[in-house]
Structures are given as C-alpha cells and as structure tokens.
PDB file of C-alpha atoms in Angstrom:
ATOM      1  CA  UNK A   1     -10.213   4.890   7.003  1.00 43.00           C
ATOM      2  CA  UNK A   2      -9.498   5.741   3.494  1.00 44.00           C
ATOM      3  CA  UNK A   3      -8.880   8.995   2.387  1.00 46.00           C
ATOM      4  CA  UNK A   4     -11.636   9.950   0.738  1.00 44.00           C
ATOM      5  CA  UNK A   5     -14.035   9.402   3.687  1.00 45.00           C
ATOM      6  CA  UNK A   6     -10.587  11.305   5.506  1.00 44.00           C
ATOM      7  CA  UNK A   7     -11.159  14.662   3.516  1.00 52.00           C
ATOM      8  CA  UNK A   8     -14.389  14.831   1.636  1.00 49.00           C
ATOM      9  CA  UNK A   9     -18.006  13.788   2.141  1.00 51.00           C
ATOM     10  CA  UNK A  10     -19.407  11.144  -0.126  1.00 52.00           C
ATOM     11  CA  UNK A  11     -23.604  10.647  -1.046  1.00 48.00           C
ATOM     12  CA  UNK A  12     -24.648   7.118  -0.734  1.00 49.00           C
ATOM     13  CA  UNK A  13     -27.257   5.197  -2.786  1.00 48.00           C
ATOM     14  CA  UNK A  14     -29.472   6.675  -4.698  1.00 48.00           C
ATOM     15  CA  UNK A  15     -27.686  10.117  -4.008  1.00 45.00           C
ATOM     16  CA  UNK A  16     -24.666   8.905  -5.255  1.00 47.00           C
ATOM     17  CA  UNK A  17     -27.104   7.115  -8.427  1.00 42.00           C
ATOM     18  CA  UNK A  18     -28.276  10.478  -9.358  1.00 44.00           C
ATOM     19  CA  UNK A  19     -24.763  12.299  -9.517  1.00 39.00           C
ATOM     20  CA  UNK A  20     -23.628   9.483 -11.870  1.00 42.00           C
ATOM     21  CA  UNK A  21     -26.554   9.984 -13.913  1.00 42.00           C
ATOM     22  CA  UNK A  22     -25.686  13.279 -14.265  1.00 51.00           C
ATOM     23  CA  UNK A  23     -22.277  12.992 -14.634  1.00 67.00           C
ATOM     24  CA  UNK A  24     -20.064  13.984 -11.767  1.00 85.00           C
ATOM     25  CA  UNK A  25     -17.136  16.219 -13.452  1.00 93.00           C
ATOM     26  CA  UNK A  26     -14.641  15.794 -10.690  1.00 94.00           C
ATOM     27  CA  UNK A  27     -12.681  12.343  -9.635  1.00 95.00           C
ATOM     28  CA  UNK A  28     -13.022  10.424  -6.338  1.00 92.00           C
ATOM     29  CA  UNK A  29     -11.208  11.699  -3.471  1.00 92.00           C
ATOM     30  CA  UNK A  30      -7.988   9.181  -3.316  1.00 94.00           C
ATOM     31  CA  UNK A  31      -4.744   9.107  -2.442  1.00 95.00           C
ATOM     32  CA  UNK A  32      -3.640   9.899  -6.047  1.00 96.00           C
ATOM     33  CA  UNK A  33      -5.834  12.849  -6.259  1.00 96.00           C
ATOM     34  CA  UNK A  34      -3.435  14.378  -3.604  1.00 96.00           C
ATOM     35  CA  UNK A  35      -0.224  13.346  -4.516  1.00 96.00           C
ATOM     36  CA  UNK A  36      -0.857  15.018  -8.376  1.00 97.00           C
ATOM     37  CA  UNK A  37      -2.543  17.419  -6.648  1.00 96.00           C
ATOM     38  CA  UNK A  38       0.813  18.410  -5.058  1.00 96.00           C
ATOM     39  CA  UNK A  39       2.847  17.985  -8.160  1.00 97.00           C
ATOM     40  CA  UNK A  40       0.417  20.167 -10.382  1.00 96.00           C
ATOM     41  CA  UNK A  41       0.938  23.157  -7.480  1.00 93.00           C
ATOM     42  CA  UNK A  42       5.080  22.665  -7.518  1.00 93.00           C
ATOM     43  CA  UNK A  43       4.728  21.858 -11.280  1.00 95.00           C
ATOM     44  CA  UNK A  44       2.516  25.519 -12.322  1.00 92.00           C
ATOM     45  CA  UNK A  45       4.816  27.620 -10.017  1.00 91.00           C
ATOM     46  CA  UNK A  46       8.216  26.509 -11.985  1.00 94.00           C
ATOM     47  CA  UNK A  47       6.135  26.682 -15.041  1.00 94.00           C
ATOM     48  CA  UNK A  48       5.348  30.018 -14.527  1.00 92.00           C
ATOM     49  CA  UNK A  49       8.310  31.528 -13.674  1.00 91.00           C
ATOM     50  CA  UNK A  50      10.547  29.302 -15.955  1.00 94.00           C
ATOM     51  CA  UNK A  51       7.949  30.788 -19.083  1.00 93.00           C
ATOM     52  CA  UNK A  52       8.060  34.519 -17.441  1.00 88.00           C
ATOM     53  CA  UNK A  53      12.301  34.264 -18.110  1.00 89.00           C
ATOM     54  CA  UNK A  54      12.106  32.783 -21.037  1.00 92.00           C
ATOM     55  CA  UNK A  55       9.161  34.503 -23.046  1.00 91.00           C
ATOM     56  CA  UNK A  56       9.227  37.591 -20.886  1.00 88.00           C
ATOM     57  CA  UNK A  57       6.724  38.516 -18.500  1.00 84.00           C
ATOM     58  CA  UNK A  58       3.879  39.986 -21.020  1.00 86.00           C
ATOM     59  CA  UNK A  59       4.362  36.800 -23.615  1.00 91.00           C
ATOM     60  CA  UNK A  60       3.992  34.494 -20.689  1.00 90.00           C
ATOM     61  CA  UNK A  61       0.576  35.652 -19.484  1.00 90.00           C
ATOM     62  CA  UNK A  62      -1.106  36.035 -22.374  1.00 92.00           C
ATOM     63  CA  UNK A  63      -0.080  32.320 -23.534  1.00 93.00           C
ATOM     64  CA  UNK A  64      -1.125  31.098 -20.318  1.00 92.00           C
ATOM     65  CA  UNK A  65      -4.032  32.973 -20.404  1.00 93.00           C
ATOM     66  CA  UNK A  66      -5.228  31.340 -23.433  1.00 95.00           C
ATOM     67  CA  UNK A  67      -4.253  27.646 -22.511  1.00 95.00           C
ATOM     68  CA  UNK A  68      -5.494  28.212 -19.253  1.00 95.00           C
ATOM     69  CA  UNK A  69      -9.320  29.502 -21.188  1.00 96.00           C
ATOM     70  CA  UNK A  70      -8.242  26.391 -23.821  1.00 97.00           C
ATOM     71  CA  UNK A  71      -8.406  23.884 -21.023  1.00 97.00           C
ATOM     72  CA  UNK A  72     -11.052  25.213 -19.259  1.00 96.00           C
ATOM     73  CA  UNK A  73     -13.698  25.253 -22.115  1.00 97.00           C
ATOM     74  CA  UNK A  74     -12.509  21.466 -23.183  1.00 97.00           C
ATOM     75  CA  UNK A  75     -13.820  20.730 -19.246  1.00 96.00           C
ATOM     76  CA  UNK A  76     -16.778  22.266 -19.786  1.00 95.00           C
ATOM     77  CA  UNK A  77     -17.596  20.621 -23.000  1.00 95.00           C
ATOM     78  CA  UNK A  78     -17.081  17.308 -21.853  1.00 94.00           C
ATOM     79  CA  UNK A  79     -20.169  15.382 -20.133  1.00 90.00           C
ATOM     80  CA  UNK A  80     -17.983  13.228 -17.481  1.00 91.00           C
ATOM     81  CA  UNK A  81     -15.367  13.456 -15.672  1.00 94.00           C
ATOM     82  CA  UNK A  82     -12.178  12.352 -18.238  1.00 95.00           C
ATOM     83  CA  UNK A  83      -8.805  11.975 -16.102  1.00 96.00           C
ATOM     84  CA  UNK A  84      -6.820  13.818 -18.754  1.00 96.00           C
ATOM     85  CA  UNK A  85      -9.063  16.835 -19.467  1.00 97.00           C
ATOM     86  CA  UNK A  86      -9.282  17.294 -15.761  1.00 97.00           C
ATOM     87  CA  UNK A  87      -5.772  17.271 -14.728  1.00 97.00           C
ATOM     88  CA  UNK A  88      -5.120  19.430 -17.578  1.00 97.00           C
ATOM     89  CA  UNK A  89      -7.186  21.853 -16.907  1.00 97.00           C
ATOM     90  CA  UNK A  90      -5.854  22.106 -13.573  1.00 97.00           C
ATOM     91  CA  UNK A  91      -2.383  22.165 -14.652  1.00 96.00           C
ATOM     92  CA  UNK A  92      -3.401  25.551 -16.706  1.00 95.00           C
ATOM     93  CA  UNK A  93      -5.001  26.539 -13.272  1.00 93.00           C
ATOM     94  CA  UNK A  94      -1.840  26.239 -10.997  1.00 93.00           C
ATOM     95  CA  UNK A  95       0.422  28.222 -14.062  1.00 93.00           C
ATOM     96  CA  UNK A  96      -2.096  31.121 -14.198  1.00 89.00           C
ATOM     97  CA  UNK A  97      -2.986  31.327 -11.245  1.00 82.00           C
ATOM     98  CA  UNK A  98       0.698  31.353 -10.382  1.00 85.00           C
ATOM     99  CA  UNK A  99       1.432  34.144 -13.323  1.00 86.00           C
ATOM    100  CA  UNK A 100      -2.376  36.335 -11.429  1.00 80.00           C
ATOM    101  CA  UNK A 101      -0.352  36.405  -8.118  1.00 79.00           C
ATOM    102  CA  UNK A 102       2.898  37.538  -9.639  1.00 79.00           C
ATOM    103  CA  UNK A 103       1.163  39.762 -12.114  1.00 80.00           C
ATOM    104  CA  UNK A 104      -0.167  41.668  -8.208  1.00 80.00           C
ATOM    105  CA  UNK A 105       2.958  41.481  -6.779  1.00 79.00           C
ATOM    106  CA  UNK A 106       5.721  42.188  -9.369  1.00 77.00           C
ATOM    107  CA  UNK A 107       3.970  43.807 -12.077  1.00 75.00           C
ATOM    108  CA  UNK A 108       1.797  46.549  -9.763  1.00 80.00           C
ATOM    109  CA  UNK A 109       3.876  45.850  -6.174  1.00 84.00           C
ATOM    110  CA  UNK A 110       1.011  44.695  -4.500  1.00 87.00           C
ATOM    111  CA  UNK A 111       3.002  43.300  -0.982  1.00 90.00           C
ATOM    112  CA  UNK A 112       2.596  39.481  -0.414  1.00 87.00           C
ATOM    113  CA  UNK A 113       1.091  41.120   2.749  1.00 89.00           C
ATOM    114  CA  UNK A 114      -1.969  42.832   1.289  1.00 91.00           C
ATOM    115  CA  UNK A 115      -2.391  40.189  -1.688  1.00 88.00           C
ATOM    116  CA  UNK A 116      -2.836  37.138   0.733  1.00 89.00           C
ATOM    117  CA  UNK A 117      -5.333  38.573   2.837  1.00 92.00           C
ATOM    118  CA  UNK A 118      -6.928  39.821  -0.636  1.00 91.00           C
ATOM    119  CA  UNK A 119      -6.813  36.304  -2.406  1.00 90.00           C
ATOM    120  CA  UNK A 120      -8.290  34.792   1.199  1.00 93.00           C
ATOM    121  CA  UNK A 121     -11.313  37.518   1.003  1.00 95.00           C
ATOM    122  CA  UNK A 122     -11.772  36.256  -3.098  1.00 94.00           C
ATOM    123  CA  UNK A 123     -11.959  32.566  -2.238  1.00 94.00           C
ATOM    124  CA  UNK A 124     -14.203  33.634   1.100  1.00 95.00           C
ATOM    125  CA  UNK A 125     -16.539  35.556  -1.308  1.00 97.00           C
ATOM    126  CA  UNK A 126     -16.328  32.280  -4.233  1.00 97.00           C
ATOM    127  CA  UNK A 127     -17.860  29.861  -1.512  1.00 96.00           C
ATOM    128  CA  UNK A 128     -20.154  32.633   0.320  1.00 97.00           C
ATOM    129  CA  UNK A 129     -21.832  32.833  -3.333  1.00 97.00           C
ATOM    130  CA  UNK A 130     -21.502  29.340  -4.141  1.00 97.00           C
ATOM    131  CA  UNK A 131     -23.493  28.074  -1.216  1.00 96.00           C
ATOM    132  CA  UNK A 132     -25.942  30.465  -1.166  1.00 97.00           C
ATOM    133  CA  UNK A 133     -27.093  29.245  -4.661  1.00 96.00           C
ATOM    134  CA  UNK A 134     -26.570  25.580  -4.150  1.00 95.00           C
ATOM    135  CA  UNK A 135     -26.745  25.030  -0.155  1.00 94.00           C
ATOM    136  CA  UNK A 136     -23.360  22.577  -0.531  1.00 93.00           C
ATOM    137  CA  UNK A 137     -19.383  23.089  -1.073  1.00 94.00           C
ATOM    138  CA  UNK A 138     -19.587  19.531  -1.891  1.00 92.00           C
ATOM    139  CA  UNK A 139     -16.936  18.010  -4.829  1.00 92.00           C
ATOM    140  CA  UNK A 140     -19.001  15.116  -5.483  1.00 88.00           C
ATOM    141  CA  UNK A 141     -22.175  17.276  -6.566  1.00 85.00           C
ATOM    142  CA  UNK A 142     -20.616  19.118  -9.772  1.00 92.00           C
ATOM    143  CA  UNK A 143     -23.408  17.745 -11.414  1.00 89.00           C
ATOM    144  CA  UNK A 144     -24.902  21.417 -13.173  1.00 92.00           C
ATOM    145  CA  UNK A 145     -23.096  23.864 -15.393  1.00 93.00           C
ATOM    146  CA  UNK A 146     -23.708  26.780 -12.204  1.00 95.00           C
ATOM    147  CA  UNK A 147     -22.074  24.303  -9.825  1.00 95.00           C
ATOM    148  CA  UNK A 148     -18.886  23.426 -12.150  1.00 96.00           C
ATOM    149  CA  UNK A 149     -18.333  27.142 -12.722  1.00 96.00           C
ATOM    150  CA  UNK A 150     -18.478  27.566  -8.669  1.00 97.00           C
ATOM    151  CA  UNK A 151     -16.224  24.825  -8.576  1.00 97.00           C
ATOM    152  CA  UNK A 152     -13.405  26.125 -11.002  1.00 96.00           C
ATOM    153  CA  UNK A 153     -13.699  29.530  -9.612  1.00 95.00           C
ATOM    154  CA  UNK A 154     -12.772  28.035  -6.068  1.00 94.00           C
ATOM    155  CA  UNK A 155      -9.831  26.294  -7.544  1.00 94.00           C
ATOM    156  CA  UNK A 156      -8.350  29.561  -9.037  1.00 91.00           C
ATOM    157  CA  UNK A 157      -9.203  31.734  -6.114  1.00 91.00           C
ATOM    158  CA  UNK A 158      -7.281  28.855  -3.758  1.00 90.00           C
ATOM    159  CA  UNK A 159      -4.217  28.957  -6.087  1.00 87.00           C
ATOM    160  CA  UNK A 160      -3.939  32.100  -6.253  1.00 85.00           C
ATOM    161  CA  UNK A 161      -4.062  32.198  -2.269  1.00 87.00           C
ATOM    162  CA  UNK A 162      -2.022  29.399  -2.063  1.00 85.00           C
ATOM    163  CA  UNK A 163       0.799  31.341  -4.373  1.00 83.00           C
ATOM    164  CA  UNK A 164       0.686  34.142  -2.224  1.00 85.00           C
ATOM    165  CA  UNK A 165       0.849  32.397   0.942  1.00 88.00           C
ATOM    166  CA  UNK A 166       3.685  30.292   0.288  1.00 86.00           C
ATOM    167  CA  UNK A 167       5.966  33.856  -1.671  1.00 85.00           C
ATOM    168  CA  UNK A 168       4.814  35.883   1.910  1.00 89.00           C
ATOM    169  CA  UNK A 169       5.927  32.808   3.838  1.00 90.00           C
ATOM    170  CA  UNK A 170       9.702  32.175   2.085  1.00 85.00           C
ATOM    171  CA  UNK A 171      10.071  36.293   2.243  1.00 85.00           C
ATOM    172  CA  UNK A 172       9.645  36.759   5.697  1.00 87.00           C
ATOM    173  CA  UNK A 173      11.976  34.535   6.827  1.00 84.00           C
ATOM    174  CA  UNK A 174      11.277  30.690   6.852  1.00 88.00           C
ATOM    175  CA  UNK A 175      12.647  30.633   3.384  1.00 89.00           C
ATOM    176  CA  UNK A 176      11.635  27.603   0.926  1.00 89.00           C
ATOM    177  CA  UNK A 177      12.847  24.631   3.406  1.00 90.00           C
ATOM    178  CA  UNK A 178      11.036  26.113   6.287  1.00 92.00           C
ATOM    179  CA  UNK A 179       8.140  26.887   3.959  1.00 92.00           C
ATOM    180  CA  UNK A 180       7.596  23.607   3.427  1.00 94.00           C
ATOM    181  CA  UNK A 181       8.137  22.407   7.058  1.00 95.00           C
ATOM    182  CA  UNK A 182       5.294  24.794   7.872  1.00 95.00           C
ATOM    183  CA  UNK A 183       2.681  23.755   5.260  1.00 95.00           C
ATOM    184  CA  UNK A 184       3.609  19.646   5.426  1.00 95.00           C
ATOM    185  CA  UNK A 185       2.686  20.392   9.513  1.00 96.00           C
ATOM    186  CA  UNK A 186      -0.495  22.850   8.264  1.00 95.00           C
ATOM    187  CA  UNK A 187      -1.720  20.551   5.912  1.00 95.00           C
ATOM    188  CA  UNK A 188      -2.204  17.481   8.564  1.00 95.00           C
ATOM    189  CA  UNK A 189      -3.837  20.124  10.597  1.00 96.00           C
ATOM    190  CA  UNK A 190      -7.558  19.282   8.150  1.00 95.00           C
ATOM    191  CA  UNK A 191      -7.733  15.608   8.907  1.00 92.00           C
ATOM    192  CA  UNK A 192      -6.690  15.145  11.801  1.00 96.00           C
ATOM    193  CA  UNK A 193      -9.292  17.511  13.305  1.00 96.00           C
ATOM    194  CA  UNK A 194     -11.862  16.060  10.969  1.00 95.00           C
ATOM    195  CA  UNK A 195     -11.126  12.243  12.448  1.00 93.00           C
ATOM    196  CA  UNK A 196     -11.620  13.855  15.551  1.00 95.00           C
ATOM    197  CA  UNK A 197     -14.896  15.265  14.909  1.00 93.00           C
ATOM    198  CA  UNK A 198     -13.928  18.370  15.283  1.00 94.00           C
ATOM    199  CA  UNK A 199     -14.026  19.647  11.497  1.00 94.00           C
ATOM    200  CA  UNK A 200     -16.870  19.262   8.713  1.00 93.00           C
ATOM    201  CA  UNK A 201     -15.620  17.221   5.651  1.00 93.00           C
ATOM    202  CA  UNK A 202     -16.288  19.432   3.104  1.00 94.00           C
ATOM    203  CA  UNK A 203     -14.486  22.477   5.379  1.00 94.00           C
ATOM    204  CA  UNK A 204     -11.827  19.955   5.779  1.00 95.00           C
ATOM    205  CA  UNK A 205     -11.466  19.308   2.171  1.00 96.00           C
ATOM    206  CA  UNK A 206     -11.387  22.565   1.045  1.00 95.00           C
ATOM    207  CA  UNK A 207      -9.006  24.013   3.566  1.00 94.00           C
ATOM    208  CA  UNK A 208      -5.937  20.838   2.752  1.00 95.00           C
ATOM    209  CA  UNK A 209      -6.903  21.587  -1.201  1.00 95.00           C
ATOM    210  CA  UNK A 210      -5.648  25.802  -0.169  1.00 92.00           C
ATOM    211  CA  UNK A 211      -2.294  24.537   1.908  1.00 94.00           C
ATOM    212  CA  UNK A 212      -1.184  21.637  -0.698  1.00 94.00           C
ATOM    213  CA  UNK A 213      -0.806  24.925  -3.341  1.00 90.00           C
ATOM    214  CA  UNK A 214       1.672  26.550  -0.785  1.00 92.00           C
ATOM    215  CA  UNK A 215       3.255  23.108   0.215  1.00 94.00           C
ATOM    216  CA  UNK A 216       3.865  22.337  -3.787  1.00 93.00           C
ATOM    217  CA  UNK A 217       5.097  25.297  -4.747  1.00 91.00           C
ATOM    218  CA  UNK A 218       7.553  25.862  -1.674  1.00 92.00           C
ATOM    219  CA  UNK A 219       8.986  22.237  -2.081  1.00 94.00           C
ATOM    220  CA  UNK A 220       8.877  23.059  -6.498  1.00 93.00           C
ATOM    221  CA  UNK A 221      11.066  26.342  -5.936  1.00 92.00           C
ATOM    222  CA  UNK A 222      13.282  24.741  -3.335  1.00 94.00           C
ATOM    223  CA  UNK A 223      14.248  22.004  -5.688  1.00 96.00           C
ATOM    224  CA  UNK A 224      14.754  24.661  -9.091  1.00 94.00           C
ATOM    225  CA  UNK A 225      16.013  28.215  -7.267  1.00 91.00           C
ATOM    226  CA  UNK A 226      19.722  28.879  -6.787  1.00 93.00           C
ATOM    227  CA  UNK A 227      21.418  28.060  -3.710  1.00 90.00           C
ATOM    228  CA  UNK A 228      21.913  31.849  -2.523  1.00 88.00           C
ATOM    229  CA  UNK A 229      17.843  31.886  -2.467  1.00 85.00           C
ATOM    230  CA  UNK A 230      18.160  28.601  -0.528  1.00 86.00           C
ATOM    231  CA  UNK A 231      17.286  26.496  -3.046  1.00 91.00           C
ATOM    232  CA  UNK A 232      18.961  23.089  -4.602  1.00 95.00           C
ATOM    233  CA  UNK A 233      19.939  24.899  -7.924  1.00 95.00           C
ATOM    234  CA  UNK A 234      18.179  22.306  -9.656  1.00 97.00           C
ATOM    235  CA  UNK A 235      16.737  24.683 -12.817  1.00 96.00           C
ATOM    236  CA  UNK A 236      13.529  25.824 -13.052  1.00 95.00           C
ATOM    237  CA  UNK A 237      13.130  23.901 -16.735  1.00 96.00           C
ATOM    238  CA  UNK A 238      14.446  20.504 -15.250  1.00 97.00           C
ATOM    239  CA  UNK A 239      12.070  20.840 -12.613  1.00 97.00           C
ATOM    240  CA  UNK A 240       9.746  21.515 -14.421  1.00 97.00           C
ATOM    241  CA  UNK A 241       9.944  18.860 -17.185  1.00 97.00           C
ATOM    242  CA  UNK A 242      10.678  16.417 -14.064  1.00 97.00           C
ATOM    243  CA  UNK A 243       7.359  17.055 -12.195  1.00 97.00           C
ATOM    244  CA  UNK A 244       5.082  17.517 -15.668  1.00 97.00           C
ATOM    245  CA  UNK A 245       6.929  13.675 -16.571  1.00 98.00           C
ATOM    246  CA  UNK A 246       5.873  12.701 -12.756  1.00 98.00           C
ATOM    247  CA  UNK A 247       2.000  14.331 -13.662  1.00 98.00           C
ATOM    248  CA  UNK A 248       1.609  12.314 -16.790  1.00 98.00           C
ATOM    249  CA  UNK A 249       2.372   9.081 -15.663  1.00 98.00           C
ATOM    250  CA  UNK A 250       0.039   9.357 -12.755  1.00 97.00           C
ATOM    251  CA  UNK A 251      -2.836  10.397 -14.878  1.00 97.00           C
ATOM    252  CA  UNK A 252      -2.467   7.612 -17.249  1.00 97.00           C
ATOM    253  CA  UNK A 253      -2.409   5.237 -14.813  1.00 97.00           C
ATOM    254  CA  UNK A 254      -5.516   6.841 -13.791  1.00 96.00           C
ATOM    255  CA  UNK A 255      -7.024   6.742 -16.873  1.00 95.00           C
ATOM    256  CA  UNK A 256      -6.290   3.058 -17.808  1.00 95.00           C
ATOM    257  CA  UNK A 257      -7.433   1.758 -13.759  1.00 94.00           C
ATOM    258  CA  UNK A 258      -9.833   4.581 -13.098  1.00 92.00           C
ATOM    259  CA  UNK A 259      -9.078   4.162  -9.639  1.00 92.00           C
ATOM    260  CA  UNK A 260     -10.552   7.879  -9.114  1.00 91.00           C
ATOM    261  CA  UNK A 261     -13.590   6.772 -10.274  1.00 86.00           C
ATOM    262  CA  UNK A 262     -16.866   5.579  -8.538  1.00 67.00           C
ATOM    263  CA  UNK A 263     -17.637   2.112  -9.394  1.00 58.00           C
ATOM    264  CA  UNK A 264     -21.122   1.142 -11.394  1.00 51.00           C
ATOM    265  CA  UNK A 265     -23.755   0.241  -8.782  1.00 46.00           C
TER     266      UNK A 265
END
C-alpha cells in the first residue's frame, strides 16, 4: 500500500476531475513529501536559532516575519500547485514558526509546559473552524481561497506545536537523542492504526504531519548543538546549509518528475 493511500484520503473520478480543474494547491501524498517534510522541520529550527545568534533575536523575527508573509503571498498568487513555491513557503513556515515558539518561551518565559498545551488548543481551534465551514480536513480539496487559508493556518499552528513539543520533551529529560527515539516511535503510531482500521485518514494525516515537526527538529539540534547539550557539535550554520542543500535537491527533482503530482486523466 503506498503511502499516500497510508496517510491521507484521496477523491476518485470525477471528484478528483473537479479538484484538478480547480487547481489543487498542495502535492500528492508520497514518500518524498515526508522525507522533505522532515528536513524542512530540522532545517527551520537550526535556521532559526542559527539567525537569532547571528542577527540578534529582534533582527531575526522581523526578517523572518517578512519572508515568511513573502512566501506566503507568492502561494497564494499562484493558481496550481508549483513544487518550489510550495516548499518554500513551508520552509518560511518551519523558521517562524520556530522563532513564534521561542518568541513565548524566551522572550516572555512562557514554560514549554503551558505553551504546548496552548499551541495544541490553537491547532484544535484551526481545524474546529476549518471544518465547520468546509465539512473536510482533507489536503487534496485546497481547491478555494477560504480552504488554502485553513490549510496554511493548520501548518503554522502544528509547527508551532511541534516546536514546543519537541523543546518540553529534550528539557525534561529525554534530551535530543531520546527526543527523537520518542517521536520516530510516535510518528509510526498514525499509520499503523490507520492500516488497522482503527484511525480516519485525514486524522491520521494530520496527527504524523504535528510529530514529524518534533522528530525534525530534535534529530536537526542533535546534529548542530554542542556536546555538553548532548548534541554532535556539528554547528548550527553547517547544519543548516547541509539540510537546506538536502531540501533543494529533493524539490528539483520534484519539479523536473512531478512525482507529487496527480497524473492527467
């Protein structure tokens, strides 16, 4: 079973005629989609921090905040899904969403404690309002301005979560190796109970999209932080160069097989 039918529900035949016709903004559920996924989580947490040192904290988030709006209104302008506006826009995503929960944390001393639970209610709240106007979670519906702003807000809200989660996870203990034992486990949790029937797609979906942020991020500051923090010592800028290098290769492969794409009927 491949993993798109794993993870996400697809229409079929003239359901999945009319989304093309009105351009579905998102890509296909594949393999790929997860793995850059992943990198973009790891890739936005180093990112973040690496900008925060360099630039200083105030700098950093108002650059990201304006590549992060940048991206975001190149998506929406766009009438189809494009591999590289997509993936960039999600990029700015994972690094401000990263910079949001540190702003809570660090900046006003929010605990990871209260600003998890807070983050979970946000993302609760994004698909309580989400369904109630559309009556689907679905990825492979973003087919109306409404449900593309639904959609983006999600993604924010679950990095955000996600970034929280995985700083309240390596702080209480577990530290970044254990961290990403934990959410490499968590994250098989979703399709596994799906195959056995025991967990919608779309809920499925949706709740491996929250854990890869944690996973990505854990295994990203692992690799860059210094060895007394548990880490490889690896650098947050060679880490980060290293993953946005991994990212980019990926997408243009993407973009040259369209692999992520639904084929003409």
């Amino acid at each position: 079973m491949s993993t798109e039918h794993v993870l996400e529900h697809r229409p079929s035949g003239r359901a999945r005629a009319r989304i093309r016709e009105s351009a579905n903004k998102v890509p296909e559920v594949t393999v790929y989609f997860w793995i850059i996924k992943v990198l973009t989580t790891g890739m936005g947490e180093t990112a973040s921090d690496f900008l925060g040192h360099t630039l200083g904290p105030v700098p950093a988030v108002g650059l990201g905040a304006l590549a992060f709006v940048a991206a975001l209104v190149l998506q929406f302008a766009v009438r189809r899904y494009v591999a590289w506006i997509y993936w960039t826009a999600i990029v700015m995503v994972s690094v401000f969403g990263t910079m949001a929960a540190d702003v809570l944390h660090v900046g006003l001393g929010v605990p990871y404690t209260l600003s998890t639970p807070l983050f979970l209610v946000a993302l609760a709240a994004v698909f309580a309002l989400w369904y109630a106007s559309e009556r689907t979670l679905s990825i492979h519906s973003i087919r109306t301005r409404r449900r593309e702003f639904f959609y983006w807000a999600a993604v924010l809200a679950t990095f955000a979560l996600g970034t929280a989660a995985g700083d309240l996870t390596a702080t209480i203990g577990l530290g970044y190796a254990g961290s990403i034992v934990l959410f490499a486990v968590a994250i098989c949790v979703p399709a596994l109970a799906h195959r056995a029937r025991l967990l919608g797609a779309v809920t499925a979906f949706w709740t491996a999209y929250v854990i890869t942020r944690p996973l990505g991020a854990s295994l990203a500051d692992w690799m860059a932080l210094p060895a007394k923090r548990g880490g490889l010592a690896l650098g947050l800028g060679p880490v980060t160069l290293s993953w946005t290098v991994a990212i980019v290769g990926f997408v243009a492969f993407l973009a040259l097989s369209r692999r992520d794409t639904e084929p003409a009927a």
